């Protein structure tokens, strides 16, 4: 490529990088400032003095029991990920590799249901969960994942369809049951796809806001996003240095996860778009 | 599909249904039953404390005369109509830039994807702080350029004999009170949606990598320039992915909730009250499950309508290889 156009691309990307990274840097910078410096005009990028104490204040604030919320969120996210992986792969296997009447109808329902956003079902779901006494517990936020997530069923079915029939037929010859094929052949073969499902499911549960807002009633059960919003509405939205410190705390675990699993992420998103 | 006359293998049938069992139960309990309940509630007076009372079309009729309902519907339509085309174009542009072989490519990709990882609540807080009207960074950054532009425009206005009040307004050009003025609050939320395009960009990137290289070579042989190649090769080849992202965008923009809930709480006035927010308010603030359920069904029909339009027009502009 010509040097001129290469420079142009570099310039555009540099501009974009500033726009996309800038807010993060500003958040970190504010989180390390004294309140007086945070509201100073003209704004300063370098915190002086370095107020690490902000983080301690957030951690020790009675309205923001960080470790508790982190634990709450982690439990929900892990269970949701586990449930999605197990149930969706089992259902996807049935839809892709087993012969039974009605499976196309079931697959059709799963496809169509991807067009129905959560807000549409919010009221009746609340009613159902209230009936069984789950409002105020974290059950509504992860248990449904154990009953198959349409998007992941769709994704995994595509993967299973690419696995040659001969493989499972040979296994049947050797006296392997369907459960054995799924557990010993399919799951190991589709490990990358399962990682994608687990990761996406974990992320969605970790970042979910509307769900916890609807179902969780006690502060001791709050998740991080809900707690962050609660912290903001309590503090009246004025102490931005503390709010930014709290935001940094909420964001950091997910960023660490991203950098650990970057390849899985990118492959996963790419796959979702093409199938 | 099995041939019609084949006898059912009952063992296989049962086993298949057993494996699909979780979803058979899940679809029934978490999808079909709620859909039916919601349809029923939409014709009822219901507050969850007393049993539902059938009122016929009343909820739908009341919504027709509910100006907040219309406001939330129009707000959501405006948001979708402006945000969707811009975010889609921006994503394609960024994907093309990020597909250029550069040494720093991986770094740029990561940076642009980062905002997608952040919980919406945290994003909203960051932007609320950036857009703060007294001490916000964006406000400060805009002041200089606006002052300069204002001065130039004021000079021009005076040259052409504009009223002195106009000249004065131009001279005192100020950044908007972003979240305090109805139009600007909506603008801010739309602008914020540009920050979260990373996921769409990555999908487009994957699409770009699937376009055969020889198409570009052939176009280059024919003397077609870079811009021509973009419009005659890249865009048509990318159209299935654009279509996918459009459908996702239509469904997604009807769900916008977290950002306005945290950043503006629907205000000022009702200028950023979006559809899902009003549905939520009806259901969980006012305990009016009837109107909330009616809104849910209207939303479902609207999404189906727009998706159907997308699918029907797709034949004209989506090229499948």
XYZ file of C-alpha atoms in Angstrom:
596
model
C 0.000 0.000 0.000
C 1.094 3.548 -0.705
C 2.702 5.439 2.160
C 0.159 8.240 1.875
C -2.894 6.052 2.294
C -1.147 4.092 5.036
C -0.576 7.352 6.920
C -4.214 8.320 6.389
C -5.424 5.022 7.865
C -3.057 5.470 10.800
C -4.340 8.967 11.395
C -8.012 7.899 11.332
C -7.350 4.978 13.663
C -5.401 7.208 16.027
C -8.356 9.587 16.204
C -10.710 6.660 16.854
C -8.388 5.253 19.512
C -8.382 8.591 21.337
C -12.184 8.706 21.235
C -12.599 5.106 22.403
C -9.845 5.004 25.004
C -10.146 8.596 26.261
C -13.214 8.025 28.464
C -11.435 5.114 30.219
C -8.342 7.210 30.890
C -10.471 10.073 32.155
C -12.309 7.660 34.459
C -9.034 6.346 35.904
C -7.618 9.837 36.213
C -10.707 11.127 38.041
C -10.762 8.105 40.327
C -7.310 9.042 41.621
C -8.037 12.720 42.257
C -9.056 14.643 45.325
C -12.593 15.992 44.945
C -11.290 19.554 44.677
C -9.028 18.597 41.776
C -11.720 16.530 40.071
C -13.926 19.603 39.588
C -11.079 21.947 38.744
C -11.199 24.005 35.545
C -9.318 23.711 33.266
C -9.362 19.923 33.706
C -6.078 18.214 34.523
C -5.185 14.714 33.358
C -2.531 13.950 35.969
C -3.893 13.463 39.502
C -1.947 15.432 42.093
C -1.732 14.362 44.827
C -2.425 10.727 43.988
C -5.546 9.926 46.006
C -5.475 6.115 46.269
C -7.545 6.620 49.374
C -10.631 6.970 47.093
C -10.599 3.232 46.498
C -10.364 2.516 50.202
C -13.328 4.818 50.767
C -15.404 2.977 48.183
C -14.439 -0.392 49.656
C -15.269 0.742 53.177
C -18.467 2.572 52.303
C -21.432 0.970 54.088
C -23.526 1.542 50.962
C -21.129 -0.382 48.768
C -19.958 -3.700 50.132
C -17.760 -4.459 47.178
C -16.611 -7.983 48.033
C -20.181 -9.075 48.762
C -21.501 -7.724 45.444
C -18.562 -9.195 43.574
C -19.306 -12.582 45.129
C -23.028 -12.285 44.324
C -22.268 -11.405 40.715
C -19.639 -14.111 40.333
C -21.978 -16.831 41.622
C -24.750 -15.801 39.223
C -22.396 -15.453 36.264
C -20.688 -18.809 36.883
C -23.967 -20.693 37.331
C -25.450 -19.028 34.245
C -22.374 -19.988 32.219
C -22.426 -23.579 33.474
C -26.147 -23.903 32.808
C -25.921 -22.448 29.308
C -23.053 -24.718 28.308
C -24.599 -27.945 29.619
C -28.201 -27.437 28.562
C -27.596 -25.703 25.234
C -25.102 -28.301 24.062
C -27.387 -31.179 25.057
C -30.373 -29.630 23.261
C -28.247 -28.670 20.259
C -26.995 -32.265 20.026
C -30.546 -33.553 20.014
C -31.583 -31.076 17.313
C -28.550 -31.731 15.134
C -27.796 -35.426 15.530
C -30.895 -37.287 16.735
C -33.887 -38.315 14.633
C -37.233 -37.481 16.152
C -40.473 -35.909 15.018
C -41.031 -32.273 15.885
C -37.403 -31.322 16.218
C -37.692 -28.850 13.358
C -40.649 -27.219 15.068
C -38.647 -26.932 18.275
C -35.721 -25.437 16.380
C -38.116 -22.991 14.702
C -39.440 -21.882 18.069
C -35.908 -21.370 19.342
C -35.052 -19.268 16.276
C -38.196 -17.150 16.523
C -37.758 -16.601 20.239
C -34.447 -14.854 19.594
C -36.534 -11.955 18.289
C -38.393 -11.571 21.570
C -36.499 -9.258 23.898
C -36.582 -9.715 27.666
C -38.733 -6.591 28.382
C -41.624 -8.215 26.512
C -41.676 -11.165 28.922
C -40.688 -9.212 32.023
C -44.151 -8.939 33.605
C -45.328 -12.564 33.279
C -41.891 -13.894 34.250
C -42.016 -11.767 37.387
C -45.453 -13.210 38.102
C -44.229 -16.787 37.641
C -41.161 -16.289 39.820
C -43.293 -14.614 42.485
C -45.596 -17.614 42.509
C -42.704 -19.911 43.414
C -41.209 -17.438 45.886
C -38.042 -16.648 43.935
C -38.338 -12.845 43.900
C -35.536 -11.473 46.047
C -33.334 -14.505 45.372
C -30.804 -14.913 42.568
C -32.620 -17.960 41.110
C -34.418 -16.103 38.275
C -31.057 -14.769 37.114
C -29.352 -18.114 36.473
C -31.774 -21.017 36.705
C -33.436 -20.378 33.302
C -29.985 -20.822 31.730
C -30.212 -24.517 32.671
C -33.205 -24.839 30.352
C -31.412 -23.946 27.150
C -30.605 -20.522 25.718
C -31.932 -20.233 22.132
C -29.025 -18.220 20.799
C -26.476 -20.721 22.118
C -28.559 -23.701 20.976
C -28.530 -22.184 17.500
C -24.783 -21.571 17.648
C -23.874 -25.056 18.892
C -26.263 -26.794 16.490
C -24.319 -25.224 13.623
C -21.127 -26.667 15.098
C -22.561 -30.156 15.588
C -23.857 -30.220 12.024
C -20.288 -29.869 10.746
C -19.178 -33.001 12.625
C -19.329 -35.987 10.241
C -22.093 -38.541 10.780
C -19.636 -41.427 10.508
C -18.097 -40.442 13.798
C -21.252 -40.932 15.837
C -22.306 -43.969 13.752
C -19.017 -45.673 14.520
C -19.505 -44.896 18.177
C -22.989 -46.446 18.111
C -21.476 -49.603 16.518
C -19.076 -49.764 19.421
C -22.036 -49.772 21.772
C -21.811 -46.131 22.764
C -25.094 -44.560 23.885
C -26.236 -41.120 22.745
C -25.296 -39.768 26.129
C -21.853 -41.281 25.717
C -21.458 -39.754 22.239
C -22.455 -36.345 23.554
C -20.249 -36.527 26.632
C -17.182 -38.296 25.214
C -17.124 -37.184 21.583
C -19.170 -34.042 21.025
C -18.200 -32.055 24.101
C -14.432 -32.528 23.659
C -14.660 -31.875 19.901
C -16.536 -28.620 20.330
C -14.561 -27.276 23.253
C -13.776 -23.951 21.496
C -17.466 -23.385 20.758
C -18.379 -24.271 24.332
C -15.809 -21.775 25.573
C -17.509 -19.111 23.480
C -20.904 -20.004 24.921
C -19.565 -20.001 28.471
C -17.791 -16.709 28.036
C -20.699 -14.900 26.405
C -23.104 -16.230 28.950
C -20.804 -15.197 31.805
C -20.404 -11.704 30.368
C -24.114 -11.230 29.809
C -24.906 -12.275 33.373
C -22.093 -10.163 34.822
C -23.219 -7.010 32.981
C -26.974 -7.590 33.271
C -28.776 -4.658 34.848
C -32.499 -4.887 34.086
C -32.797 -8.463 35.369
C -31.294 -7.784 38.806
C -33.225 -4.497 38.967
C -36.481 -6.399 38.530
C -35.788 -9.504 40.614
C -33.440 -8.504 43.430
C -35.008 -6.720 46.380
C -32.468 -6.838 49.212
C -29.272 -4.867 49.078
C -27.338 -7.878 50.362
C -28.163 -9.784 47.141
C -27.250 -6.968 44.710
C -24.939 -7.525 41.767
C -22.165 -5.098 40.844
C -24.020 -3.116 38.131
C -27.072 -2.763 40.360
C -24.913 -1.795 43.327
C -23.098 0.775 41.209
C -26.368 2.401 40.192
C -27.557 2.289 43.808
C -24.308 3.863 44.961
C -24.745 6.634 42.402
C -28.317 7.429 43.360
C -27.318 7.459 47.041
C -24.358 9.735 46.650
C -26.498 12.223 44.738
C -24.142 11.981 41.790
C -21.767 14.671 43.037
C -18.653 12.891 44.223
C -17.430 11.832 40.822
C -13.977 10.832 42.022
C -15.570 8.124 44.201
C -18.088 7.159 41.496
C -15.265 6.698 39.006
C -13.298 4.623 41.529
C -16.367 2.411 41.975
C -16.704 2.130 38.190
C -13.061 1.105 37.866
C -13.661 -1.601 40.477
C -16.723 -2.912 38.603
C -14.998 -2.864 35.213
C -11.629 -4.376 36.168
C -12.619 -8.066 36.595
C -14.295 -8.200 33.201
C -11.291 -6.549 31.531
C -8.968 -9.118 33.118
C -11.218 -11.904 31.851
C -11.139 -10.366 28.386
C -7.370 -10.220 28.214
C -7.106 -13.814 29.430
C -9.595 -15.065 26.848
C -9.152 -12.588 24.020
C -8.882 -15.195 21.272
C -12.055 -16.988 22.326
C -13.868 -13.672 22.383
C -12.951 -12.554 18.918
C -13.587 -15.978 17.400
C -16.932 -16.131 19.150
C -18.166 -12.780 17.940
C -16.959 -13.522 14.453
C -18.837 -16.829 14.377
C -22.087 -15.334 15.589
C -22.124 -12.957 12.658
C -21.526 -15.439 9.928
C -23.657 -18.443 10.650
C -37.447 -34.439 7.705
C -38.458 -38.024 7.943
C -40.598 -39.486 5.173
C -44.284 -39.417 6.034
C -44.915 -43.114 6.118
C -41.909 -44.199 8.129
C -43.093 -45.718 11.375
C -42.046 -43.787 14.419
C -39.120 -45.308 16.217
C -40.566 -44.763 19.687
C -37.326 -45.348 21.493
C -35.480 -42.826 19.319
C -38.350 -40.387 19.560
C -38.393 -40.569 23.338
C -34.615 -40.340 23.625
C -34.474 -37.343 21.286
C -37.136 -35.533 23.251
C -35.374 -36.414 26.479
C -32.146 -34.793 25.255
C -34.050 -31.732 24.062
C -35.981 -31.906 27.323
C -34.405 -28.925 29.055
C -35.452 -26.640 26.226
C -38.873 -28.272 25.785
C -39.541 -27.392 29.424
C -37.716 -24.061 29.136
C -39.642 -22.938 26.057
C -42.902 -23.877 27.713
C -42.249 -22.246 31.101
C -40.068 -19.276 30.157
C -41.455 -18.444 26.715
C -44.847 -19.796 25.649
C -46.544 -19.595 29.049
C -45.297 -16.002 29.678
C -46.395 -14.992 26.170
C -49.888 -16.340 26.796
C -50.042 -14.766 30.267
C -48.876 -11.449 28.920
C -51.538 -11.523 26.200
C -54.191 -12.273 28.824
C -52.971 -9.547 31.216
C -52.994 -7.023 28.403
C -56.797 -7.339 28.449
C -56.992 -7.147 32.240
C -56.816 -4.764 35.109
C -54.063 -6.326 37.173
C -51.749 -5.155 39.957
C -50.367 -8.553 41.059
C -52.023 -8.211 44.459
C -55.606 -8.896 43.384
C -56.551 -11.433 40.707
C -56.670 -10.068 37.143
C -59.971 -8.511 36.077
C -60.998 -8.708 32.404
C -61.483 -5.244 30.878
C -61.345 -5.992 27.144
C -59.511 -3.494 24.943
C -59.407 -0.810 27.642
C -55.621 -0.931 28.220
C -54.948 -0.564 24.495
C -57.500 2.266 24.211
C -55.953 4.096 27.159
C -52.486 3.756 25.668
C -53.742 5.432 22.494
C -54.580 8.499 24.602
C -51.517 8.270 26.839
C -49.106 10.979 25.707
C -46.201 9.465 27.674
C -46.715 6.201 25.785
C -46.542 8.053 22.464
C -43.573 10.064 23.665
C -41.667 6.920 24.630
C -42.580 5.292 21.311
C -41.466 8.317 19.293
C -38.293 8.710 21.375
C -37.377 5.096 20.707
C -38.134 5.441 16.989
C -36.018 8.609 16.774
C -33.204 6.913 18.639
C -33.328 3.854 16.374
C -33.726 5.862 13.161
C -30.678 8.030 13.873
C -28.466 5.690 15.853
C -28.822 2.589 13.634
C -27.674 4.045 10.282
C -24.841 5.945 11.939
C -23.570 3.054 14.060
C -23.772 0.671 11.082
C -21.854 3.062 8.794
C -19.316 3.820 11.507
C -18.813 0.096 12.158
C -18.229 -0.672 8.487
C -15.784 2.225 8.242
C -13.890 1.173 11.366
C -13.838 -2.462 10.223
C -12.336 -1.478 6.857
C -9.713 0.643 8.622
C -8.958 -2.150 11.090
C -8.658 -4.645 8.234
C -5.748 -2.697 6.748
C -2.529 -4.582 7.454
C -0.669 -2.458 10.007
C 1.712 -3.384 12.775
C -0.452 -1.804 15.454
C -3.629 -3.471 14.122
C -4.211 -5.732 17.130
C -3.834 -2.834 19.551
C -6.338 -0.663 17.664
C -8.821 -3.550 17.495
C -8.599 -4.106 21.231
C -9.056 -0.415 22.013
C -12.169 -0.101 19.865
C -13.646 -3.290 21.327
C -13.017 -2.359 24.979
C -16.162 -0.238 25.602
C -18.364 -3.255 24.753
C -17.034 -5.113 27.762
C -18.070 -2.478 30.247
C -21.421 -2.850 32.036
C -23.830 -0.246 30.625
C -24.286 1.233 34.076
C -20.581 2.019 34.310
C -20.509 3.396 30.739
C -23.428 5.658 31.545
C -21.650 6.968 34.660
C -18.446 7.671 32.738
C -20.340 9.590 30.066
C -22.435 11.457 32.570
C -19.188 12.695 34.057
C -17.654 13.497 30.642
C -20.772 15.458 29.652
C -21.076 17.337 32.951
C -22.075 20.888 32.054
C -19.876 22.739 34.543
C -16.669 20.789 34.865
C -17.012 18.110 32.173
C -14.131 17.287 29.867
C -16.227 17.500 26.688
C -17.700 20.816 27.720
C -14.208 22.168 28.244
C -12.923 20.760 24.967
C -15.793 22.368 23.044
C -15.440 25.820 24.590
C -12.361 26.928 22.641
C -13.535 25.839 19.159
C -17.057 27.160 19.791
C -15.664 30.513 20.925
C -13.563 30.730 17.790
C -16.387 29.645 15.465
C -18.769 32.004 17.248
C -16.411 34.925 16.781
C -16.005 34.233 13.064
C -19.749 33.748 12.550
C -20.520 36.920 14.516
C -18.106 38.861 12.336
C -19.729 37.478 9.181
C -23.211 38.217 10.550
C -22.288 41.829 11.229
C -20.767 42.135 7.776
C -24.075 41.059 6.261
C -25.995 43.406 8.521
C -27.656 40.884 10.849
C -29.524 42.127 13.937
C -27.234 42.945 16.853
C -28.990 40.335 19.025
C -28.009 37.609 16.535
C -24.426 38.846 16.540
C -24.404 38.752 20.337
C -25.807 35.211 20.483
C -23.198 34.012 18.053
C -20.410 35.708 19.954
C -21.466 33.961 23.152
C -21.744 30.506 21.616
C -21.590 28.011 24.524
C -21.473 24.236 24.681
C -24.946 22.781 25.316
C -26.078 21.727 28.775
C -25.948 18.154 27.446
C -28.144 16.300 29.874
C -30.207 19.319 30.869
C -31.811 20.177 27.527
C -34.293 17.770 25.896
C -32.790 17.739 22.407
C -29.222 17.535 23.635
C -29.952 14.766 26.116
C -31.244 12.628 23.229
C -28.198 13.626 21.169
C -25.918 12.584 24.022
C -27.509 9.140 24.262
C -27.255 8.654 20.497
C -23.617 9.787 20.544
C -22.938 7.339 23.342
C -24.216 4.478 21.200
C -21.286 5.195 18.833
C -18.934 4.315 21.659
C -20.306 0.774 21.909
C -19.966 -0.363 18.277
C -17.012 -2.671 18.966
C -18.993 -5.887 18.788
C -20.544 -4.905 15.445
C -17.103 -3.919 14.164
C -15.687 -7.362 14.995
C -18.559 -9.064 13.149
C -17.902 -6.864 10.112
C -14.189 -7.646 10.359
C -14.941 -11.353 10.127
C -17.167 -10.618 7.127
C -14.415 -8.626 5.432
C -11.949 -11.472 5.853
C -14.361 -13.773 4.020
C -14.361 -11.663 0.862
C -12.199 -13.412 -1.771
C -9.028 -11.466 -2.563
C -9.308 -12.087 -6.318
C -12.437 -9.932 -6.481
C -10.332 -6.953 -5.446
C -7.556 -7.907 -7.834
C -10.017 -8.189 -10.713
C -11.488 -4.799 -9.854
C -8.030 -3.272 -9.708
C -7.201 -4.720 -13.142
C -10.287 -2.996 -14.487
C -8.872 0.255 -13.184
C -11.360 0.721 -10.377
C -10.009 2.914 -7.587
C -10.097 2.303 -3.856
C -13.429 4.124 -3.370
C -14.984 2.267 -6.304
C -13.757 -1.054 -4.913
C -15.381 -0.213 -1.583
C -18.764 0.463 -3.185
C -18.691 -2.241 -5.855
C -16.921 -5.077 -4.052
C -16.823 -4.549 -0.292
C -20.368 -3.289 0.308
C -22.215 -5.879 -1.831
C -20.098 -8.729 -0.444
C -20.663 -7.473 3.074
C -24.418 -7.018 2.644
C -25.439 -10.295 4.378
C -23.444 -9.226 7.444
C -24.935 -5.729 7.262
C -28.356 -7.369 7.158
C -27.561 -9.498 10.220
C -26.363 -6.449 12.152
C -29.399 -4.459 11.034
C -31.784 -7.084 12.424
C -29.801 -7.253 15.676
C -29.841 -3.448 15.806
C -33.611 -3.248 15.317
C -34.222 -5.698 18.147
C -31.553 -4.116 20.342
C -32.619 -0.493 19.969
C -36.069 -1.362 21.352
C -34.419 -2.600 24.506
C -32.432 0.534 25.334
C -32.844 0.959 29.070
C -29.678 0.961 31.209
C -28.014 4.067 29.805
C -30.944 6.510 29.960
C -32.109 5.022 33.278
C -28.760 5.825 34.884
C -27.749 8.915 32.924
C -30.965 10.957 32.684
C -33.689 8.854 34.305
C -35.854 9.682 31.306
C -35.499 13.433 31.566
C -35.370 16.313 31.196
C -39.143 16.317 30.846
C -39.813 13.052 29.057
C -37.191 13.654 26.395
C -35.226 10.454 27.039
C -38.010 8.209 28.310
C -37.664 5.190 26.056
C -40.196 2.457 25.417
C -38.746 -0.144 27.772
C -38.394 2.472 30.527
C -42.071 3.370 30.386
C -43.014 -0.309 30.283
C -40.845 -0.854 33.373
C -42.415 2.159 35.110
C -45.922 0.932 34.377
C -45.148 -2.537 35.645
C -42.895 -2.077 38.639
C -43.373 1.526 39.776
C -47.124 1.893 39.244
C -48.006 -1.825 39.399
C -50.166 -1.458 36.298
C -49.479 -4.841 34.727
C -52.320 -4.478 32.211
C -50.954 -1.490 30.309
C -47.414 -2.858 30.710
C -48.467 -6.134 29.078
C -50.304 -4.280 26.329
C -47.096 -2.321 25.713
C -45.143 -5.583 25.574
C -47.422 -6.963 22.854
C -47.354 -3.730 20.881
C -43.553 -3.821 21.112
C -43.504 -7.396 19.871
C -45.688 -6.502 16.887
C -43.556 -3.456 16.058
C -40.348 -5.504 16.161
C -41.971 -8.151 13.942
C -43.125 -5.415 11.564
C -39.676 -3.860 11.171
C -37.955 -7.231 10.933
C -40.435 -8.271 8.242
C -39.708 -5.068 6.304
C -35.993 -5.758 6.590
C -36.502 -9.298 5.303
C -38.762 -8.216 2.425
C -36.451 -5.448 1.228
C -33.440 -7.711 1.769
C -34.058 -9.382 -1.600
C -33.237 -6.049 -3.230
C -29.985 -5.267 -1.508
C -28.569 -8.356 0.168
C -26.309 -10.411 -2.093
C -25.694 -13.990 -1.100
C -22.666 -15.440 -2.803
